XYZ file of C-alpha atoms in Angstrom:
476
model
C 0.301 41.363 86.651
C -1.213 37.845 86.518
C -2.286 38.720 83.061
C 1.447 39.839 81.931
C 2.648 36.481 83.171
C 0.249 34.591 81.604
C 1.007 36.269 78.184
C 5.001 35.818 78.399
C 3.740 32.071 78.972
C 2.267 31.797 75.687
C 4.544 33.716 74.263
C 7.689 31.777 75.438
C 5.480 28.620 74.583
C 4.984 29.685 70.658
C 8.820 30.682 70.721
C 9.847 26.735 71.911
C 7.554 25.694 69.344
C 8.822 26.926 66.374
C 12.583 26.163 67.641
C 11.529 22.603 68.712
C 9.113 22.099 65.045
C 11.634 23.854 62.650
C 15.511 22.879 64.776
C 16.603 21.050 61.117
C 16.026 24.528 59.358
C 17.436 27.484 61.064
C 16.748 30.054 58.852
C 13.149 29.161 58.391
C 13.189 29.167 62.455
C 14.469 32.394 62.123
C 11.793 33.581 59.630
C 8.574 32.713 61.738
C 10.690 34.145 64.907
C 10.742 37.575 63.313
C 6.468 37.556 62.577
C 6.286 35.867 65.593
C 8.121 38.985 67.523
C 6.011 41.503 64.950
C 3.102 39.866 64.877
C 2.958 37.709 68.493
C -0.901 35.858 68.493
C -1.649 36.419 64.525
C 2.248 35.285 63.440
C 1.754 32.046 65.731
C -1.767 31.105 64.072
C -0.268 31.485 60.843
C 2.113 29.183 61.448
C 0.120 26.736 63.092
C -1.879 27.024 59.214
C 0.496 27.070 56.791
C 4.085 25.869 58.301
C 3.282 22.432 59.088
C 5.362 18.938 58.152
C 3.729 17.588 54.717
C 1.129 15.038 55.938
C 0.747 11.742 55.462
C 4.230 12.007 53.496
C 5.321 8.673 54.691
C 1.793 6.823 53.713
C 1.872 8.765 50.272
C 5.727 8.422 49.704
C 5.230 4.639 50.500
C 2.033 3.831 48.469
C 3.916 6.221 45.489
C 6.710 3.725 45.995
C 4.690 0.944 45.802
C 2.581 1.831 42.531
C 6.474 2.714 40.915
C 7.196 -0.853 41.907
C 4.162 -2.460 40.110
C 5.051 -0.500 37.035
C 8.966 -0.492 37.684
C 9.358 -3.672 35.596
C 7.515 -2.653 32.153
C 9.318 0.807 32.525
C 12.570 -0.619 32.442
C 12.164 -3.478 29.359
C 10.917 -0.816 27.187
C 14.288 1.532 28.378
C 17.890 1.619 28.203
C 19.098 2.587 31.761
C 22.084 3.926 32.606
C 23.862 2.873 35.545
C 27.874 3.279 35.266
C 29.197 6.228 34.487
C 31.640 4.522 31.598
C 27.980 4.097 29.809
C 27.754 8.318 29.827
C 28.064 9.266 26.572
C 29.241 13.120 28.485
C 33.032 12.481 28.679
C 32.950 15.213 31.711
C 30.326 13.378 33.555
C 32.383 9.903 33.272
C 34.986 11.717 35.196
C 32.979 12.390 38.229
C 31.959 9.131 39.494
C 30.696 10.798 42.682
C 28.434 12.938 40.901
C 27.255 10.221 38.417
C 26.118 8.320 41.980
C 24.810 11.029 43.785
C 22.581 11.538 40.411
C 21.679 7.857 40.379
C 20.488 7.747 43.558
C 18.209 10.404 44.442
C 14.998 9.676 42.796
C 13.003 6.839 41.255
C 13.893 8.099 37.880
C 17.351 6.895 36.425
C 19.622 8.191 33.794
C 17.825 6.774 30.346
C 19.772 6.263 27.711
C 17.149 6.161 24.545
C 15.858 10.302 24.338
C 15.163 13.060 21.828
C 15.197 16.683 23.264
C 14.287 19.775 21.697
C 14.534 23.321 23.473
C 12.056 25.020 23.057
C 12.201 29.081 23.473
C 9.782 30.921 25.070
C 5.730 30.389 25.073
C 4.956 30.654 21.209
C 7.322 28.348 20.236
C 6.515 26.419 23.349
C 2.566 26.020 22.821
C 2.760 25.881 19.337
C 4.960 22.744 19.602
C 2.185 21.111 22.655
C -1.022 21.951 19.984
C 1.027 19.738 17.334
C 1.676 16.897 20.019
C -1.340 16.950 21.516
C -3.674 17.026 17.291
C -1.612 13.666 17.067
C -2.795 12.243 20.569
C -4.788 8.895 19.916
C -4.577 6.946 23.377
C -4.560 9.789 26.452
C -3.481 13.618 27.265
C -2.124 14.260 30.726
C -1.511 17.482 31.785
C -0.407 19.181 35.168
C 0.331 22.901 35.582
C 0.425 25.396 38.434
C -1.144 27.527 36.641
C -3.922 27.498 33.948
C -6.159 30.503 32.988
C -9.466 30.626 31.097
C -7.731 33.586 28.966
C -7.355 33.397 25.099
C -4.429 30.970 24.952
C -5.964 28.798 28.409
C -9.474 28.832 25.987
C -7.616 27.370 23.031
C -6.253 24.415 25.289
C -9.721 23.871 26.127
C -11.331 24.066 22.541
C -8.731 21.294 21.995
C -8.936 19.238 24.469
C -12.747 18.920 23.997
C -12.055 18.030 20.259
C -9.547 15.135 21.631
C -12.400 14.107 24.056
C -14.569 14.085 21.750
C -12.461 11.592 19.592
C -12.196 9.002 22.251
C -8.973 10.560 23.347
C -8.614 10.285 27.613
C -7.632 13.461 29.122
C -6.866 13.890 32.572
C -5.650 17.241 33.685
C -4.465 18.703 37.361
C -4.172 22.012 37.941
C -2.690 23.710 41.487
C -5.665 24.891 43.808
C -3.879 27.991 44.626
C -1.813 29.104 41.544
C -5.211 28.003 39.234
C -7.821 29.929 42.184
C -9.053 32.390 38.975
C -9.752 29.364 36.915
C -14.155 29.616 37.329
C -16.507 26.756 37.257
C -17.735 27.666 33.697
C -14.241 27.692 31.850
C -13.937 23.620 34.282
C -17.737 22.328 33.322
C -18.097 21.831 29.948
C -14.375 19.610 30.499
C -15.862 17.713 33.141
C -19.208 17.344 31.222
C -17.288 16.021 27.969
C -15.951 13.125 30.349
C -12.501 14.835 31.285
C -11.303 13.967 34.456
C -10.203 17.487 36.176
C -8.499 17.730 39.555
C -7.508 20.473 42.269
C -4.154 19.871 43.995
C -4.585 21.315 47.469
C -7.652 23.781 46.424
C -7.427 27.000 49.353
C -9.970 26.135 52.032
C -9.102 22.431 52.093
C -5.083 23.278 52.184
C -5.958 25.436 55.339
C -8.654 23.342 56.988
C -5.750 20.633 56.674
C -2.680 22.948 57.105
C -1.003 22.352 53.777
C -1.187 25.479 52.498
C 2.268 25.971 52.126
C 2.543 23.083 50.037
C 2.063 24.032 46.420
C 2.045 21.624 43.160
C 4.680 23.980 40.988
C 5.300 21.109 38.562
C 3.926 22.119 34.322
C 3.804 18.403 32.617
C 2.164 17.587 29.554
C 2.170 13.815 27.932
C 1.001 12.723 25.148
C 0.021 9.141 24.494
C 3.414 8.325 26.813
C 5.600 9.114 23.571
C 5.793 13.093 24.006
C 6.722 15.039 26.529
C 6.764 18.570 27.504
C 8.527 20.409 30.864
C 9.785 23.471 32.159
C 8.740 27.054 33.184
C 5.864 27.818 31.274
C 2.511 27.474 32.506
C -1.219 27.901 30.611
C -1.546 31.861 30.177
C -1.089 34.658 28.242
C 0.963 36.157 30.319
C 3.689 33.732 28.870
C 3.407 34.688 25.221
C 4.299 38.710 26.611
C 0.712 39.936 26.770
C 1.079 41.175 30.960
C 1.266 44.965 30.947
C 3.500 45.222 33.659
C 5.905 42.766 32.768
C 6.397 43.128 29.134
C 8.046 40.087 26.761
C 8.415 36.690 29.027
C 11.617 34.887 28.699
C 11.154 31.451 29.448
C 12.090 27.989 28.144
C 10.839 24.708 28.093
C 11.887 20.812 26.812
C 9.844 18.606 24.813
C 10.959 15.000 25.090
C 10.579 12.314 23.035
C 11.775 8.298 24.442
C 12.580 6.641 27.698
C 12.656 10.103 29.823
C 8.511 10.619 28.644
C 8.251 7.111 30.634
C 9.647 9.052 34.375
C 7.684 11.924 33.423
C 4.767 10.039 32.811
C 5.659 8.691 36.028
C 5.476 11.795 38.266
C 2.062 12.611 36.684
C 0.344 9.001 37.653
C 2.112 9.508 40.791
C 0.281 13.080 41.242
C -2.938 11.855 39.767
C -3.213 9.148 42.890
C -2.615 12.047 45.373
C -5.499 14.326 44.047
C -7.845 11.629 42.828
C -6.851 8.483 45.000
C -7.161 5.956 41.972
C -4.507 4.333 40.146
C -3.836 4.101 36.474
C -2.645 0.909 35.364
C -3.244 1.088 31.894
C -0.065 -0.713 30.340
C -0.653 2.018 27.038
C 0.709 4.801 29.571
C 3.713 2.971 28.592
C 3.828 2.189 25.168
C 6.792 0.625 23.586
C 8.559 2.841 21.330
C 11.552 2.705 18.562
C 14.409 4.261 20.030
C 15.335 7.084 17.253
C 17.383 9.316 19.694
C 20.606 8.913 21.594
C 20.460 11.560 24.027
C 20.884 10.730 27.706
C 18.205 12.321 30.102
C 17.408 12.127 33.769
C 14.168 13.635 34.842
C 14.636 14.497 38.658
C 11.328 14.598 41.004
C 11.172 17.017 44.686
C 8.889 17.731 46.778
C 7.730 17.721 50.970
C 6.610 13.863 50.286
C 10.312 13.022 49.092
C 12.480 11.336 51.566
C 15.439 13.424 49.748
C 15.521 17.239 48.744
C 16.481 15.960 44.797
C 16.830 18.974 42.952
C 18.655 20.644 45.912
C 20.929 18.113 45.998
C 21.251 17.504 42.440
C 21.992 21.638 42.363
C 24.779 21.476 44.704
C 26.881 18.055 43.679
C 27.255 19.683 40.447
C 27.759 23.317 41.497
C 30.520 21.458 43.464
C 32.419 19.462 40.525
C 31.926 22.709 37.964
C 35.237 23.542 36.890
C 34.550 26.142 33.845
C 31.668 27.431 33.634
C 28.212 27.738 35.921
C 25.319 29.589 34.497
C 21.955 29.994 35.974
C 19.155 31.811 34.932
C 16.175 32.191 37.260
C 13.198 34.504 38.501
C 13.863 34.151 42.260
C 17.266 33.846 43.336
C 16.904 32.704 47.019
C 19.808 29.905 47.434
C 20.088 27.642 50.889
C 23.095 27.906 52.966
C 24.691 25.068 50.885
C 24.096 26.439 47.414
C 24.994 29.974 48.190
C 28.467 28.277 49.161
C 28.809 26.124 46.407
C 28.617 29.036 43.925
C 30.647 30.949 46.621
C 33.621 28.706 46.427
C 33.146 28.492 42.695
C 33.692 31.546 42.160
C 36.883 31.775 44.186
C 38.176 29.082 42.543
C 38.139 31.128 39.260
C 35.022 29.418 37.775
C 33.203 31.336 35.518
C 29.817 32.103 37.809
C 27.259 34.541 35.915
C 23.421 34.556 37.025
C 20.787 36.081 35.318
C 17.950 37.701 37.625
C 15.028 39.515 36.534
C 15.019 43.395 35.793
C 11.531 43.744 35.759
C 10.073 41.724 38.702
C 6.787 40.668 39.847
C 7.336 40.498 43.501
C 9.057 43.416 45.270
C 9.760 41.388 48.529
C 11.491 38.681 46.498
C 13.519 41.042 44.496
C 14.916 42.644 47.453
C 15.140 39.271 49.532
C 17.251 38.229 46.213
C 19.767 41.381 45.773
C 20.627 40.790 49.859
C 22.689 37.680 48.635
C 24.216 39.769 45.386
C 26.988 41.432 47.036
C 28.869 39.218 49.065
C 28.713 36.361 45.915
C 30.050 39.386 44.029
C 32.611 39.886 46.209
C 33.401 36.917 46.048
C 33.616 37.045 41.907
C 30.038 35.764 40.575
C 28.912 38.402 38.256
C 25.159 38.833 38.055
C 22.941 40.413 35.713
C 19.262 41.936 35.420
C 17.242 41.067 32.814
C 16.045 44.449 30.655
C 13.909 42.341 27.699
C 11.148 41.868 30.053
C 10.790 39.142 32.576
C 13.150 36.286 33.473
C 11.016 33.259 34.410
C 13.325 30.844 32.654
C 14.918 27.860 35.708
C 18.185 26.822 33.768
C 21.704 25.679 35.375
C 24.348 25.110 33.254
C 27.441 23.241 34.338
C 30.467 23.068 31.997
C 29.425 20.560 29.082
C 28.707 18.007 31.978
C 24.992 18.919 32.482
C 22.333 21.439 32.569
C 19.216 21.439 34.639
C 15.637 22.599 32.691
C 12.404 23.006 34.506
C 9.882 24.128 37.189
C 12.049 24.689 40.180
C 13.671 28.407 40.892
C 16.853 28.428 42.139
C 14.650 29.910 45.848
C 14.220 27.408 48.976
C 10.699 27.181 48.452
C 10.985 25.141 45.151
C 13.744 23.337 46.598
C 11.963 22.481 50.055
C 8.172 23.279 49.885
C 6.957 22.809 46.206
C 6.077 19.762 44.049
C 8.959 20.476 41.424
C 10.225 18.720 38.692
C 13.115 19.106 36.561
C 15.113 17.317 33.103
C 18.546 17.032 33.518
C 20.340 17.016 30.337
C 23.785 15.246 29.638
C 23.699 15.887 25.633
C 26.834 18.264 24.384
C 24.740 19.492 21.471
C 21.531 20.942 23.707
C 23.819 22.146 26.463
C 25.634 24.009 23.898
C 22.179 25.957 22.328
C 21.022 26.598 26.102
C 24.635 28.292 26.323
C 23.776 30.192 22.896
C 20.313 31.143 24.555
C 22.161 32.510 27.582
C 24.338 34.678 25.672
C 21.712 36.116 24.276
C 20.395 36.669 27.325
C 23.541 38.415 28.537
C 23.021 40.902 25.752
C 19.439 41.403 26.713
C 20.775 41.931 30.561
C 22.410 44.675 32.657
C 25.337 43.535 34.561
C 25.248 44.768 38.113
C 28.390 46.920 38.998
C 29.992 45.885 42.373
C 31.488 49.212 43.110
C 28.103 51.079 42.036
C 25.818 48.786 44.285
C 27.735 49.285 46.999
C 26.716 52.574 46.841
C 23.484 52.099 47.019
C 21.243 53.426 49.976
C 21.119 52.070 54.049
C 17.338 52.249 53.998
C 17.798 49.488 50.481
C 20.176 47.509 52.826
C 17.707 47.262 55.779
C 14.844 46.733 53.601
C 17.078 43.583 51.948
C 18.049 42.681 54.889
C 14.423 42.469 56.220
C 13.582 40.067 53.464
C 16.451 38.058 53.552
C 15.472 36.733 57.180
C 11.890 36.306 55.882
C 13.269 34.558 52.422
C 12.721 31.125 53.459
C 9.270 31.752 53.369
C 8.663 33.192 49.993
């Protein structure tokens, strides 16, 4: 019996734990309870592994503050900032003052005033548009994806980005550890061995010897020569450009960005770059001066476990919450927080127009189902959501009214909003918020509408199975 005692011990111990470690997030709490229960020695090591606070997030948010600070002033004489909402040039955003402060205050990137956007459908037009930028590059190429493959269109970058190195150009590229594992030592070397600086963010066995594996780098950045500027979804594959088997034609969309917004972006990537590499780069040419030719007003928005505020979160819900027409989101993993799935909750009641667009064809069975457990009651409630029949949805786009929409890495799914390096362009520009709104219709002709009545209907075993995920969905 001593044994048995000893055992409920440890197992009482690992259950304090996790409710002591995890008390500001319940649901997560709740998540590592239920592997903990299935899974009692294995679902505590886990945990101990991969469910740990971000390390060192204080030393690297303050030394990130401090290198912003030391390039803070030559950022902001080269760009017009906007700081009171009667500057907006978005009639509907000058209304909400609260919003317009919330938005000014989360990150170290302000409204800019001086910015040229073009949206940019899906990976052919996408790369197609990065290959022109990146011919023209004469000073540096910086670019940071989750993902990049040594597959046709991944071989192509490379080919290229030799050529530039070989022209005196400086390339520096980071790629995730985890979402880039397939990328071999062959497809890196002749990079390095041209004098391209390549980094690993968090590569697998040094994320779990440290216990960061649940931290992944989901940003996709590319700058070129600090004038250009490319985010959103789309990462270096050709998967994007529709050539996965399984999932068919890839619906995604991205931003390129030309003027004060390339300056934050470049920003988050030097910011990055002293994380993986521990150097700084204080080149003043990573922030050229340049002739303002647009007008378009553009906030690029920063997240991540080393931020002392959940941005994009945040920025999702205070304008979920002022949305008085229309909200439309499009995203491959629909796992909201308790706050967001109330925001678009009481939307909806209100009579505001709520549609998502969720993938038909999906590449992760648990996070389909953990998604369709929050469908019905948000139906019930009046959102109307859709599956995607084209192929896959990997497209991250919020639209609210003509105030603002949101393009880039982060899925509307607490682990982009909590756990992930994300980064997102927030747009305020009536003319690109109206062809994101032309996109989406399309969209909605490509989709299925979900039924209420019908999936109601649908089986108790589904329902369990949802339910099951749903209680692990902070973890996906």
């Amino acid at each position: 019996m001593a044994w048995l005692a000893l055992a409920l011990i440890i197992f009482i111990f690992q259950i304090a734990t996790i409710l002591i470690v995890e008390y500001r997030h319940p649901s997560k709490a709740v998540a590592w309870l239920l592997i903990l229960f299935c899974f009692p020695v294995i679902g505590f090591a886990v945990y101990y592994f991969v469910a740990q606070d971000y390390k060192n997030r204080r030393k690297v948010r303050k030394k990130g503050t401090h290198l912003f600070r030391k390039r803070k002033k030559a950022i902001w004489q080269n760009s017009s900032i906007i700081t009171r909402p009667f500057q907006s040039n978005n009639f509907e955003l000058r209304r909400e003052s609260r919003l317009f402060r919330l938005l000014s205050h989360l990150s170290e990137s302000p409204i800019s005033g001086c910015n040229d956007t073009e949206v940019l459908t899906n990976g052919e037009a996408t790369y197609e548009a990065m290959f022109k930028a990146m011919e023209k590059a004469e000073h540096h190429i910086h670019l940071e994806f989750y993902i990049f493959r040594g597959d046709r269109i991944g071989t192509r970058f490379q080919q290229l980005l030799l050529k530039k190195a070989r022209e005196g150009v400086k390339v520096r590229i980071i790629v995730d550890g985890l979402g880039s594992y397939g990328l071999n030592a062959r497809f890196v070397k002749p990079l390095r061995d041209s004098g391209i600086e390549f980094f690993s963010f968090l590569p697998p066995l040094f994320a779990l010897y440290h216990r960061k594996v649940n931290f992944r780098n989901h940003r996709k950045i590319l700058v070129v020569d600090g004038k250009v500027g490319f985010v959103g979804g789309i990462n270096i594959g050709d998967e994007y450009l529709g050539n996965d088997k399984k999932l068919g034609f890839w619906r995604d969309t991205q931003i390129q960005l030309k003027g004060d917004a390339v300056y934050f972006l470049q920003n988050t990537f030097i910011n990055d770059w002293f994380v993986v590499s521990n150097r700084e780069l204080d080149d003043p040419e990573l922030y050229p001066s340049h002739h303002c030719q647009g007008s378009e007003q553009v906030q690029m928005i920063a997240s991540g476990p080393d931020s002392r505020w959940d941005a994009i979160q945040e920025m999702f819900f205070g304008a979920i919450s002022v949305g008085k027409q229309r909200i439309y989101i499009q995203t491959p993993y629909f796992i909201p927080d308790l706050s967001i799935f109330t925001a678009l909750k009481t939307a909806a009641v209100s009579k505001v127009d709520v549609r998502v667009i969720i993938p038909g064809v999906n590449d992760s069975k648990l996070v389909n189902l953990a998604s369709l457990s929050y469908v019905e009651e948000l139906m019930q409630a009046g959102v109307r959501f859709y599956q995607y029949q084209k192929g896959f949805m990997h497209a991250k786009i919020v639209i609210v009214d003509h105030m603002l929409a949101s393009v880039g890495t982060a899925n509307m799914d607490m682990r982009s909003l909590f756990s992930n390096f994300e980064l997102n362009a927030v747009l305020f520009e009536r003319s690109t918020i109206e062809r994101l709104y032309v996109d989406f219709e399309q969209d909605l002709k490509d989709s299925k509408e979900i039924i209420l009545k019908e999936f109601e209907q649908r089986s108790r075993m589904q329902k369990i199975k949802e339910m099951l995920a749903r209680m692990l969905s902070p973890l996906l």
